[in-house]
Structures are given as structure tokens and as C-alpha cells.
Coordinates of C-alpha atoms (C1' of nucleotides) in Angstrom, one line a residue:
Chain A
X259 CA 10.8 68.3 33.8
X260 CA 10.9 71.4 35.9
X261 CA 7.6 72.7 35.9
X262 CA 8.5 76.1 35.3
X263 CA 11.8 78.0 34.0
X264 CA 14.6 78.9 36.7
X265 CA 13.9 82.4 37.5
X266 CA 17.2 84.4 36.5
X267 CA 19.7 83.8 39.2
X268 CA 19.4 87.0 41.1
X269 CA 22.9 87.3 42.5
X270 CA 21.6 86.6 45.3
X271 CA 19.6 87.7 48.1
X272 CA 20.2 91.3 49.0
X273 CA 19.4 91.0 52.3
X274 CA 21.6 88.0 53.7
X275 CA 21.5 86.9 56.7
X276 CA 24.1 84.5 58.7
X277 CA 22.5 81.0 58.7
X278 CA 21.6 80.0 62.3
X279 CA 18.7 77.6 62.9
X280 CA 18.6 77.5 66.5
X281 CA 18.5 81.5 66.7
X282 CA 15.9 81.6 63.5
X283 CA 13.9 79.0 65.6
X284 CA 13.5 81.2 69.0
X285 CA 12.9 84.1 66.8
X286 CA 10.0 82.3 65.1
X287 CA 8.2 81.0 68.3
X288 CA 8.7 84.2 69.7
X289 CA 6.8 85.7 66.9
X290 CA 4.6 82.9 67.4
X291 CA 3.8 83.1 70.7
X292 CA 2.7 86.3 70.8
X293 CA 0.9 86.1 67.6
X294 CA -1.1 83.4 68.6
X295 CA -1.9 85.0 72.5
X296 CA -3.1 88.0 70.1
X297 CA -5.0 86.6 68.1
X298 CA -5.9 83.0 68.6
X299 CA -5.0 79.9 66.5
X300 CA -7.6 80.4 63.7
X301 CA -6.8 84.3 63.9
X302 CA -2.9 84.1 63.8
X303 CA -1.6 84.5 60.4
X304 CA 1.6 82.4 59.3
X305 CA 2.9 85.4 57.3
X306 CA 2.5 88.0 60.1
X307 CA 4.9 85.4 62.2
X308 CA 7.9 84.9 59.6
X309 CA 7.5 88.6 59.2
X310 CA 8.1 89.6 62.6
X311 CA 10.6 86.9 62.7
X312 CA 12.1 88.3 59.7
X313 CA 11.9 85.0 57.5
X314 CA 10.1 83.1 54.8
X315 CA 6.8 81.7 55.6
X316 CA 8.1 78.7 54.3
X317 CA 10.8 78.3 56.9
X318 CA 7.7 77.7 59.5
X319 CA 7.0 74.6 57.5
X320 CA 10.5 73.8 57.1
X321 CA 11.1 73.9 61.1
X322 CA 7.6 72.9 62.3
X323 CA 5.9 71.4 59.5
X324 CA 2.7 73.1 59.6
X325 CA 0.8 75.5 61.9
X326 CA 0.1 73.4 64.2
X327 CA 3.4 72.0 64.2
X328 CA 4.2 75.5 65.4
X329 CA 1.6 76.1 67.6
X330 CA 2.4 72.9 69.5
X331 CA 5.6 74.0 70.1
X332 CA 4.8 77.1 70.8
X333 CA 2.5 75.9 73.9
X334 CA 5.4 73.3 74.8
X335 CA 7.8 75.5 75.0
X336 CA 5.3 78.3 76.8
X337 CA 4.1 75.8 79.2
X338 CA 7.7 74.5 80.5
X339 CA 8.2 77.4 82.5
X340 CA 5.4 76.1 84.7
X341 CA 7.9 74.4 86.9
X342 CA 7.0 74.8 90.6
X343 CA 9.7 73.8 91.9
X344 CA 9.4 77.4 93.7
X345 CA 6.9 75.9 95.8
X346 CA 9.6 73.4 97.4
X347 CA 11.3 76.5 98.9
X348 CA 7.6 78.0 100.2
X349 CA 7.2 74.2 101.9
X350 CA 10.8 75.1 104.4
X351 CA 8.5 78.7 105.4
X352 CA 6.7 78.0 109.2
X353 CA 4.6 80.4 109.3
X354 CA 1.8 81.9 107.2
X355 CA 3.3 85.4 106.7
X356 CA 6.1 83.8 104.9
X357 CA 4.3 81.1 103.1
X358 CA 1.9 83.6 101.9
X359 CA 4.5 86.2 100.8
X360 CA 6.6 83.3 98.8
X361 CA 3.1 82.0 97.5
X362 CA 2.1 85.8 95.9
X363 CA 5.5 86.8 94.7
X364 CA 5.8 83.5 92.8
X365 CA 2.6 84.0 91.3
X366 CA 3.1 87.6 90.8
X367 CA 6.2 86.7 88.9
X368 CA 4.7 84.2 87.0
X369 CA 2.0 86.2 85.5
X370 CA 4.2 89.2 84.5
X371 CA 6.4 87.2 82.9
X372 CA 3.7 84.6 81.3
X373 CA 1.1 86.8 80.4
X374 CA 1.1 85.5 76.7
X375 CA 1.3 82.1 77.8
X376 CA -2.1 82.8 79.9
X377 CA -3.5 84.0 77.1
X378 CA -2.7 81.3 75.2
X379 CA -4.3 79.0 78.2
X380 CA -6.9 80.7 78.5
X381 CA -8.0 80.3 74.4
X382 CA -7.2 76.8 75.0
X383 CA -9.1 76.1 77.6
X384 CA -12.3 78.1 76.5
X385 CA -12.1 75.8 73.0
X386 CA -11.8 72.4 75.1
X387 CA -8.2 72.0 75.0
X388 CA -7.4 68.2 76.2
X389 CA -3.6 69.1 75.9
X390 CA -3.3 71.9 78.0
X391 CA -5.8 70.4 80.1
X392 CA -3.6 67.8 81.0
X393 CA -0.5 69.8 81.5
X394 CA -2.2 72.1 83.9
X395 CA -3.1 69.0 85.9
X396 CA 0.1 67.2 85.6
X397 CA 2.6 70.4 87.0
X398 CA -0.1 72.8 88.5
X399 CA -2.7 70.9 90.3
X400 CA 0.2 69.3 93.0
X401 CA 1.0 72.8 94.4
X402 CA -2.7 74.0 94.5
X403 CA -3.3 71.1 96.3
X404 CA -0.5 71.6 98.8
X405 CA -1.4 74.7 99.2
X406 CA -5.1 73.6 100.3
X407 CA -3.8 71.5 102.7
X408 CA -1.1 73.8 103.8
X409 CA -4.2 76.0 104.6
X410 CA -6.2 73.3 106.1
X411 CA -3.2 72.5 108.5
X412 CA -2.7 75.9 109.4
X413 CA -6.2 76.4 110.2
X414 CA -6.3 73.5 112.6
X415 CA -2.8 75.0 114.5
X416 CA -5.6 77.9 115.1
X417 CA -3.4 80.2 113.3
X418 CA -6.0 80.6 110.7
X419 CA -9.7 81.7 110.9
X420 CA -11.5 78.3 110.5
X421 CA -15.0 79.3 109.1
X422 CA -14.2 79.6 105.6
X423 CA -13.2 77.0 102.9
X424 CA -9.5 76.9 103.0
X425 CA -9.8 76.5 99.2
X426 CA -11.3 79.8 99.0
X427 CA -8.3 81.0 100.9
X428 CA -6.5 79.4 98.0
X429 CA -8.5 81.0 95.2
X430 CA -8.6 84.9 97.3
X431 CA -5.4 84.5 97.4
X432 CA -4.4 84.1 94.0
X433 CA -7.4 86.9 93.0
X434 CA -5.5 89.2 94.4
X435 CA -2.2 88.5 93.4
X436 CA -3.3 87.8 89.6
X437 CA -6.4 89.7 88.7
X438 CA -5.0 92.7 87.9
X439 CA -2.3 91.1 85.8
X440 CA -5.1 89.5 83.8
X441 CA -7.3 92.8 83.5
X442 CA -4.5 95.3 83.4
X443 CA -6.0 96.5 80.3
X444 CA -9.1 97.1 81.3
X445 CA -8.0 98.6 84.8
X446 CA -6.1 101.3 83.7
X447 CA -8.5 102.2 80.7
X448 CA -11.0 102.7 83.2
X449 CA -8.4 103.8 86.4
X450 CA -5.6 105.7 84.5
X451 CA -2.9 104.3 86.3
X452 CA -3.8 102.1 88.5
X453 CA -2.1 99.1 87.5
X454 CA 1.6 100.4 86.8
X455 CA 4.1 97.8 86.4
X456 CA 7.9 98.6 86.8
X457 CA 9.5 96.6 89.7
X458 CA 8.9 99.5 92.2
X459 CA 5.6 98.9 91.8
X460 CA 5.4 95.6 92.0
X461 CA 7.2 95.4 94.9
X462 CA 4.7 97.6 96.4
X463 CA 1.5 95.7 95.4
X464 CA 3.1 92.4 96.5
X465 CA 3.5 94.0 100.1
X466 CA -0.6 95.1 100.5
X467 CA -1.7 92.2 99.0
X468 CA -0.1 90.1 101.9
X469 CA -1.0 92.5 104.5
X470 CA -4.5 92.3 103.3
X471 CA -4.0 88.4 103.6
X472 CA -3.2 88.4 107.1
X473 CA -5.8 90.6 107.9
X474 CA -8.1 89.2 106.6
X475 CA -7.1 85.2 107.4
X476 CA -4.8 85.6 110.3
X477 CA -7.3 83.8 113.5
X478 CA -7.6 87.0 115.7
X479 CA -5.2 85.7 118.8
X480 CA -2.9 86.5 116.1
X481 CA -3.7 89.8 115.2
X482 CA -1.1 92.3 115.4
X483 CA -2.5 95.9 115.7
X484 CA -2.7 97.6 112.2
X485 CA 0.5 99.6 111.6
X486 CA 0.5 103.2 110.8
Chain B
X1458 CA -28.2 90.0 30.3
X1459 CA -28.7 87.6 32.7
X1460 CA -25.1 86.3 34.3
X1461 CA -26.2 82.6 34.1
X1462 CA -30.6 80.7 34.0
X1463 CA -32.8 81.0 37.1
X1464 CA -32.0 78.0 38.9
X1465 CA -35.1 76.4 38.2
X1466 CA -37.9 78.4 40.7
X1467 CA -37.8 76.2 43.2
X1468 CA -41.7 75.9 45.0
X1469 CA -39.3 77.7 47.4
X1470 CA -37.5 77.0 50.4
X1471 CA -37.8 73.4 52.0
X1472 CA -37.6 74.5 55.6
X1473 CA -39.5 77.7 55.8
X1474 CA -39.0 80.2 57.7
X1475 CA -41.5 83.4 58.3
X1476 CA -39.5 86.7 57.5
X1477 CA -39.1 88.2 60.7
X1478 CA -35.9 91.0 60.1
X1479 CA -35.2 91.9 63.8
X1480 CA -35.3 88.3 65.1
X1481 CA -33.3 87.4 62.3
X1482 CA -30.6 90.1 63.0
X1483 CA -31.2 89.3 67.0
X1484 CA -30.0 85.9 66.0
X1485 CA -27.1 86.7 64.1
X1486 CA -26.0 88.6 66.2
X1487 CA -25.9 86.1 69.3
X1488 CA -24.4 84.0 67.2
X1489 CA -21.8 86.1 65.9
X1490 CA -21.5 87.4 69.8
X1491 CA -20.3 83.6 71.0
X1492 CA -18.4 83.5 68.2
X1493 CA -16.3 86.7 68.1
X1494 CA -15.8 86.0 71.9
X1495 CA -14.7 82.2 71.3
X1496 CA -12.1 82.9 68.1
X1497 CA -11.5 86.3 68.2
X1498 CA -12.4 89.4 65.3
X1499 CA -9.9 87.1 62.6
X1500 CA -11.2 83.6 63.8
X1501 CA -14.4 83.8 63.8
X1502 CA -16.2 82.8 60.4
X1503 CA -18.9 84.4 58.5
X1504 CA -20.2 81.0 57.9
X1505 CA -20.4 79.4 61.1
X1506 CA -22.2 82.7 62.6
X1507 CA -24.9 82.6 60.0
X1508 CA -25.0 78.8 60.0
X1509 CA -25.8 79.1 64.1
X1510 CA -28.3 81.6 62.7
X1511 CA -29.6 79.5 60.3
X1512 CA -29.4 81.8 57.5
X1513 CA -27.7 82.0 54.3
X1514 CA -23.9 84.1 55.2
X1515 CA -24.8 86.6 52.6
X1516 CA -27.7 87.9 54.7
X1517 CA -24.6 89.3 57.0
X1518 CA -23.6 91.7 54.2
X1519 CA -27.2 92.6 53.5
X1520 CA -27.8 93.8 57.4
X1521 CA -24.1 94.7 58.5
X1522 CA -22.4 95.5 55.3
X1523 CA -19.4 93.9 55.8
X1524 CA -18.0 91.6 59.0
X1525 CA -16.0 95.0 60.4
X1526 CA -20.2 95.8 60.7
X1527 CA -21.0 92.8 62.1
X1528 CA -18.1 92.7 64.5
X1529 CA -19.4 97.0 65.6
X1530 CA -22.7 96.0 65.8
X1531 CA -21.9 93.3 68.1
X1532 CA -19.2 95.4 70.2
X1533 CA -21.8 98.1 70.5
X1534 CA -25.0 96.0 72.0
X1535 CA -23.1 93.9 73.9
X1536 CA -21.3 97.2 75.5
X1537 CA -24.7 98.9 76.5
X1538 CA -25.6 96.8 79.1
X1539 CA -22.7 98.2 80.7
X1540 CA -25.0 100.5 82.3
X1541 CA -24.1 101.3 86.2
X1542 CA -27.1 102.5 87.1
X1543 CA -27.2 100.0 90.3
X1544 CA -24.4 102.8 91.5
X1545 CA -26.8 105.3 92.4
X1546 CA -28.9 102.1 94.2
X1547 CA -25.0 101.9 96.2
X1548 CA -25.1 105.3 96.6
X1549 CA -27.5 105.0 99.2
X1550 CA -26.3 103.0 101.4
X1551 CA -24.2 104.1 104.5
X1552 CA -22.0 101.5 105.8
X1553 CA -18.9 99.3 104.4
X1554 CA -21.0 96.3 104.7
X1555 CA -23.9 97.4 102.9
X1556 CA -21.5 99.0 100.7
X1557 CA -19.1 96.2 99.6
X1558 CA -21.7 93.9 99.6
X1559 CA -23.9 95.8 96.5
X1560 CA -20.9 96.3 95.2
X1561 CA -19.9 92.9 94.9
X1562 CA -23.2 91.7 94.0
X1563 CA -23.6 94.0 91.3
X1564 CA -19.8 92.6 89.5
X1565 CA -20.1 89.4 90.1
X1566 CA -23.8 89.4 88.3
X1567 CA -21.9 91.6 85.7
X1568 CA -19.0 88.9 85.3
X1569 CA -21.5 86.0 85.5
X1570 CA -23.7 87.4 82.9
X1571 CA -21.1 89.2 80.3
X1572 CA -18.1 86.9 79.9
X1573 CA -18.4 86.8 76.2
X1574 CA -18.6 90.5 76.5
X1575 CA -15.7 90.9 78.6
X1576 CA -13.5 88.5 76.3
X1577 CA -14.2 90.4 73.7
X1578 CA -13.2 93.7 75.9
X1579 CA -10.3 92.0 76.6
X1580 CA -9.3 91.2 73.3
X1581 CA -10.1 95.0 71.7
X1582 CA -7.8 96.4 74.7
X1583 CA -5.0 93.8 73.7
X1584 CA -5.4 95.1 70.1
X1585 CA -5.5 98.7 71.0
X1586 CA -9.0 99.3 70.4
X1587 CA -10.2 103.4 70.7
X1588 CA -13.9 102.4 70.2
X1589 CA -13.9 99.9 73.4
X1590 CA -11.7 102.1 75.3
X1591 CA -13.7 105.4 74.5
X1592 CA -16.7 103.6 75.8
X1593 CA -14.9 102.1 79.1
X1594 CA -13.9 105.4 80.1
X1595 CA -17.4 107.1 79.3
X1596 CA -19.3 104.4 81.1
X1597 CA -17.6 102.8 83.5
X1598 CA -14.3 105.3 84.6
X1599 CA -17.3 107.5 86.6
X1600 CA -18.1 104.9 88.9
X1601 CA -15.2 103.5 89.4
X1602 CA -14.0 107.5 90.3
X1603 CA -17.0 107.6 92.6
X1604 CA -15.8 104.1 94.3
X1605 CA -12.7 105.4 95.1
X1606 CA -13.8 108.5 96.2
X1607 CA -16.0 107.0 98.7
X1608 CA -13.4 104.6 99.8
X1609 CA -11.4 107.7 100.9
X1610 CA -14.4 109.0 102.6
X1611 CA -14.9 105.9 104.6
X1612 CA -11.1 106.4 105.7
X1613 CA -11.4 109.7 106.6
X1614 CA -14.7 108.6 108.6
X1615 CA -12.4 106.4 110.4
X1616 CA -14.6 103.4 109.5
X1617 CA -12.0 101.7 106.9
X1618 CA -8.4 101.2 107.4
X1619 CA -5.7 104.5 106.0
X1620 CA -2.7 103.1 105.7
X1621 CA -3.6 101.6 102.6
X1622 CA -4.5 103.1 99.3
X1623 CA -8.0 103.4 98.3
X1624 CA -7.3 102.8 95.1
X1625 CA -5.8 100.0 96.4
X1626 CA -8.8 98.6 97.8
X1627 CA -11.5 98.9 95.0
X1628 CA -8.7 96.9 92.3
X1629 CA -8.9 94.4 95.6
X1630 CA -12.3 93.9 95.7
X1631 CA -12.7 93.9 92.0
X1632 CA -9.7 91.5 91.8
X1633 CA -12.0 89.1 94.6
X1634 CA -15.7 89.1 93.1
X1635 CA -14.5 89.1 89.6
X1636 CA -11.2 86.7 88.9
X1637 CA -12.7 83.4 89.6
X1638 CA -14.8 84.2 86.8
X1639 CA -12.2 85.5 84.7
X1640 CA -10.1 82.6 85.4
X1641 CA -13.1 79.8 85.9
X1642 CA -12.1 77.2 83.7
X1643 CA -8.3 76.8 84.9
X1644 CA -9.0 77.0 88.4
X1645 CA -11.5 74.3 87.5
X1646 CA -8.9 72.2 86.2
X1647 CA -6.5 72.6 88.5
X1648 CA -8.8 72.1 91.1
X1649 CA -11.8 70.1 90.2
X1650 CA -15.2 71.9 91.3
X1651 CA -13.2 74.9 92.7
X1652 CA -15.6 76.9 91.0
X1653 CA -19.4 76.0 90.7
X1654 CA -21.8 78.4 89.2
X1655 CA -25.4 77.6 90.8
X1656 CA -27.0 80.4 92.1
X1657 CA -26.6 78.9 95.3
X1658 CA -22.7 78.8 95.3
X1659 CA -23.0 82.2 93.6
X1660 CA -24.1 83.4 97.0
X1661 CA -22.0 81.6 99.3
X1662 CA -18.9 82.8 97.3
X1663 CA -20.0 86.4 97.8
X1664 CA -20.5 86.6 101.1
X1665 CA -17.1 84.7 101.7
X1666 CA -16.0 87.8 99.6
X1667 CA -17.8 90.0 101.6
X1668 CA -16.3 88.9 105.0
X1669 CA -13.3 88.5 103.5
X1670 CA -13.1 92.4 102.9
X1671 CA -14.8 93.6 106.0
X1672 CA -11.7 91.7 108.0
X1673 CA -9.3 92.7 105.5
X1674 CA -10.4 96.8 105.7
X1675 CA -12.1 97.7 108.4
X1676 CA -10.8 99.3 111.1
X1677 CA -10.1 97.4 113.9
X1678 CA -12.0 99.6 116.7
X1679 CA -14.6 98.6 113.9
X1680 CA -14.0 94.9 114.4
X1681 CA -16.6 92.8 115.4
X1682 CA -15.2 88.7 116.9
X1683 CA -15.5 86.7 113.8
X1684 CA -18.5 84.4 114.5
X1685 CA -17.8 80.9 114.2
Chain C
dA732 C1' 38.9 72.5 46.6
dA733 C1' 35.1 69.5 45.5
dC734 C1' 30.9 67.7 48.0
dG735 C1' 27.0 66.9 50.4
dT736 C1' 24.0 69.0 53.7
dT737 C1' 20.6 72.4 55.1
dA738 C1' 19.1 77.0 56.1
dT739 C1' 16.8 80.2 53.4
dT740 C1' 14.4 82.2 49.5
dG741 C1' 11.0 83.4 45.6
dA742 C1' 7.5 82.0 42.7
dC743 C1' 3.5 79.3 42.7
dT744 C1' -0.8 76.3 43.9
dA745 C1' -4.9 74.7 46.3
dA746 C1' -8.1 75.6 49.5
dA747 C1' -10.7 78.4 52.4
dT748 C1' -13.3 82.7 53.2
dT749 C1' -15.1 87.2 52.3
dT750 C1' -17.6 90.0 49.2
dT751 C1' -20.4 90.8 45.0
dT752 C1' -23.9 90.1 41.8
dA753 C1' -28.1 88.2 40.2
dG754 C1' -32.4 86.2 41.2
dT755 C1' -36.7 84.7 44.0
dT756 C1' -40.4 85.1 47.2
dA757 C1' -42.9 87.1 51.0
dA758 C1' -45.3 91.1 52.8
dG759 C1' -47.3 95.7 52.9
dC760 C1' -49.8 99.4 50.7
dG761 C1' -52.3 102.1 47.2
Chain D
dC1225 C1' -55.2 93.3 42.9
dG1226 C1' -51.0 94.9 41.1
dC1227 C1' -46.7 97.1 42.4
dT1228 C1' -42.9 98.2 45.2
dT1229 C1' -39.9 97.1 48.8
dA1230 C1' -37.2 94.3 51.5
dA1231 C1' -36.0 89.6 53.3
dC1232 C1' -33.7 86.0 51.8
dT1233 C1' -31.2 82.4 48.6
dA1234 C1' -28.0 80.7 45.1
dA1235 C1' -23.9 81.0 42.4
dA1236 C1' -19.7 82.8 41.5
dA1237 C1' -15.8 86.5 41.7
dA1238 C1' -12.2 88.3 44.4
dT1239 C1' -9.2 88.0 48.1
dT1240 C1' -6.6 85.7 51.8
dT1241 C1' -3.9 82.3 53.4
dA1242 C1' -1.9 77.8 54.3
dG1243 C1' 1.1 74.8 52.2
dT1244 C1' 4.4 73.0 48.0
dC1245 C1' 8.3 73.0 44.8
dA1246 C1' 12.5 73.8 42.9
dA1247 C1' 16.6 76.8 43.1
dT1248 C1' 20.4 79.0 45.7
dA1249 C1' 24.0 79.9 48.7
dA1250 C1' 26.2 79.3 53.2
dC1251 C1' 28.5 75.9 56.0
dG1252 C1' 31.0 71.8 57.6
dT1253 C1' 33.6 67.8 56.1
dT1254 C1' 36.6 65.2 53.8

DNA sequence: AACGTTATTGACTAAATTTTTAGTTAAGCG
DNA sequence: CGCTTAACTAAAAATTTAGTCAATAACGTT
């Protein structure tokens, strides 16, 4: 017994639209994605998603099952760019100018092109996430561990200055390659202009931050005199 | 016409409480603070603020109205310790050491102290927030001017490097004292420990910081041998 | 061309959450 | 004291929002 009358066929939908799941599907976790970097899981609305997506809430359930369904795969498919495979290429670099200049544009790239994903983390990580946890330490920790060592070597070869944690080399390193990535906002509320971001710029932040690097970690034998 | 019987008078509340309206409103506030910062403006829940505060949620609508009040209320007290007076300390000072190092002091006590503020900030910028942004440029754009102004100053002194923007350098030493803060809990997961928060490592981090610009800016007849 | 499959929709429900309304008690003041 | 005000609680209305159900039409297959 239906448990309420057929609503009078409408011929149909005004708006149709060519079926294809695999297209609907990237335009929902799109949606999705930056929904939920906005706005956190509890904040994210399901009907603010399909509408973006131009959908049916209802199709989120039909696709994902239910909002966590989606946010899950949301995050799995966020997170699978986090192949470092990048860093295999640094590993073939001798010496630290290079390594350091592969190292910063890889994560310069990363973080212009991830920044909802790292918002995503971030919210995750604040509220105690065990899965992102885990796939942080699974694909990231490796390369920052290289990396430490990588440091550590060099530091012993005496091309690097010895009296200070090669970790923190690791962590200065990706301050100033990321920071202003992650504050952007803030900087150029409070700097108009200071962080622009079209590829000339990049380019150009990506060169001083390396300089900086080797002046400030190069061991002094290998100091080139500032160039003008 | 009464809407339905006075619940039987109970001899009043089991647990008690003396009426005390500002350390009530103190306390909903710090909870609704945390909570704001945690979830986001949509996330959060009336409830589990005023639970936290151990009141009944109502008492939010009797003190803030509504939670668009409660979430103002919280924007604007946690915004007003953005007060830079510690500049005009800065101000004082006549070297890049002395100079970088207040400085950094100064942010990284800021950072340390305000992260729920500044996640917040962060989200309001994100969502396009005028009332954050109004208050950013009014409060903090003027010493962030003045930074940069002295950096330029220092240059044409001689005493800092020129060939690099001094704009340049302030997002730099920003992007050192403040990111590990920003970023804390991944850097601790992808490297366990990388960033401890004693008081002690606190210090050590910013004088690494500290060194780590005077070798990165000064100018090298400015150089002293880095001491091992 | 009939047929089953499934992408997609529109109306609807159940549960959660904000807001309102009514009532109770503590505290200050004449 | 008695009266007014304001802090606070309890219940319930109003609103949001996740999730369900049955119907429909596009598509591939036979």
C-alpha cells in the first residue's frame, strides 16, 4: 500500500540533465571538499553540497551512503595526492642548493594546490583524528625523515652549519615555504598585497626563500658573497 | 492563562550555584571561545557551550540574544588582546638583534597564547568576514607598516641585506616564529616531538629563530663567525 | 521493441538544534 | 519587610537538517 498517492506525473523534469555517475560523483566531492574545508564536518550542510553540485541531496546518500560516507571519501580522495614520490627525484640532487630548491617548490606546490585538503587536516587533526593521523604517518613521515637525515649528513660533509638541530632546519624550512600559504588571508588583510599568488609570483617567492636558506644554513667556507 | 502547572516548586536547584552574572557570562564565553574555535560558527552547539558552562542553554539567549551574539561577543573579547603595545617597547631598540628578537618574542607569545583566537581569525577571513578584517587592519596593519618601514631603514643603514624585499623579510620572520604553531599538531605527527611547548623549548626555538635571521639578513660586513 | 538496471528527482519523516515563552528563586533597595 | 529586578530553570514551539521512500526517466542489453 503506497503510503501516499503518486504525485501527478510531471512530464518530467524541466531541467534534465545527461545521466553520468562518474562526472555527478567528482562534482559532488568537489562540492564537498570545499564545503567541508569551509566549514568543518558538523558545519557542512548536505544541501549546500548537492546544491553546488547541482543535484538532489538524496544522490549523496545514493553515492556515499551518508555524510560520513562522503566525508570519507572526500579525505581519501584529498589525501591521495600526498604521494612523494617527488622526493625520489630531490634524493639524485648533490648538493644542498638543489635539494633545498626541489624540497620548497614541492611544498610550495603542494600547498597552493591542497589548500582545502590542509584545511581539512588541520580540522581533523585539532578534533583527534586517528585516520588522518595515520595517513600523515604512513606517506608523509618517510620524506620528513629523509629529509632530517639528509640534513644531518650534510651537516657532517661541513657543508652545513652544525650548531643547530637539523630538524629545525627541516621545520624553518618548510615555515617559510608554507606559512604564508596557510595565513594568506590574514597576511594580506593586514599587508595589502603581500602574499599575491599568480605563477610570477610564486616563482619569485620560491627564489628568496632558498636564498634566505643558504644564507642562513650554508657552513660559512661556503659562503658565496651576497649578490647584488 | 498559564501555558501548562508550575512544575511542582522544587526546594530549588539541587546543585546550587550563587548568582554571579559576569562569572557566569566569563564562563560562557570561554566555553563558547574553545568551542567556536574547535567546530567552527555552524558546528559549534548552543548546548555543549552552556553545558561546559554549566548553565541551562537558554541563559545564552538571555545574555547574548541569539548565537550570532554569542559568536560577536566572543569575536570581539577575544580580538582585544590584539593590542601591539609591546611595539612601541620594539621601538626602542637600535639594532637587528635586539630588534628581531622582541619581535619574535612578542608573536610567538601571541601564537602560543591565542590559537583559538587565531582559528577563529582564520575561519572569518575564509568566510569573508568585514568585522575581523576591519579590526585586523585597525589593529594590527599599523605595526606591521611600521615593521616594514624599519626594515627598509635598517637597509638603507647598511646593517640588513638590500637585495631582498623588506616586505619580504617581515612575512619571513613571521612565517619562522609563528608556523610551527600554526601547524603544531601535524608537524607533531609527522615528526614525533618536533614541536614541544615548555617554556623551556619555547626559548630554545626562538633564539634558533633568532640566529636563524641574523645569518639569513644581515649584511655580511655585519657578520660575526657563527660560534660553535 | 520490451526489459531490467540505475541515475535522478520530489515529497516526506525523524531527529537534532535554535529560539521562545512561562515560571521560580535569589538579591538589592526603599 | 515587601517589592522590584534580574539570574536562572523548565518545557515546548519553531526551524534546520540528515536521512527515507516511492516514482520516473534515461540507458544498455537482449
Amino acid at each position: 500500500m503506497p503510503r501516499r498517492e503518486p504525485a501527478e506525473p510531471k512530464l518530467n523534469n524541466g531541467g534534465r540533465r545527461k545521466r553520468d555517475a562518474p562526472a555527478t560523483q567528482k562534482r559532488l566531492l568537489d562540492a564537498a571538499e570545499r564545503e567541508f574545508a569551509e566549514r568543518g564536518y558538523a558545519g557542512a550542510r548536505l544541501h549546500t553540497i548537492a546544491t553546488a553540485a547541482s543535484v538532489q541531496t538524496t544522490l549523496i546518500h545514493h553515492y556515499f551512503n551518508d555524510k560520513q560516507g562522503l566525508y570519507r571519501a572526500v579525505i581519501e580522495r584529498a589525501v591521495s595526492p600526498m604521494q612523494v614520490d617527488s622526493w625520489n627525484l630531490l634524493r639524485e640532487h648533490q648538493h644542498f642548493e638543489a635539494l633545498a630548491r626541489g624540497f620548497v617548490s614541492m611544498l610550495m606546490r603542494f600547498y597552493a594546490e591542497h589548500q582545502h585538503l590542509l584545511a581539512i587536516v588541520r580540522h581533523e587533526l585539532i578534533a583527534g583524528s586517528t585516520v588522518v593521523r595515520d595517513i600523515l604517518q604512513e606517506r608523509i613521515t618517510p620524506v620528513a625523515t629523509a629529509a632530517i637525515a639528509w640534513m644531518k649528513e650534510l651537516q657532517h660533509q661541513g657543508a652545513l652549519l652544525a650548531d643547530i638541530d637539523p630538524t629545525e632546519i627541516v621545520i624553518m624550512t618548510v615555515s617559510l615555504a608554507a606559512y604564508p600559504f596557510v595565513e594568506g588571508p590574514l597576511l594580506n588583510v593586514v599587508v595589502p598585497g603581500a602574499v599575491p599568488n599568480g605563477a610570477a609570483a610564486l616563482q619569485r617567492r620560491e627564489d628568496a626563500v632558498v636564498r634566505t636558506l643558504m644564507r642562513a644554513f650554508l657552513a660559512p667556507t661556503q659562503l658565496k658573497p651576497a649578490s647584488r
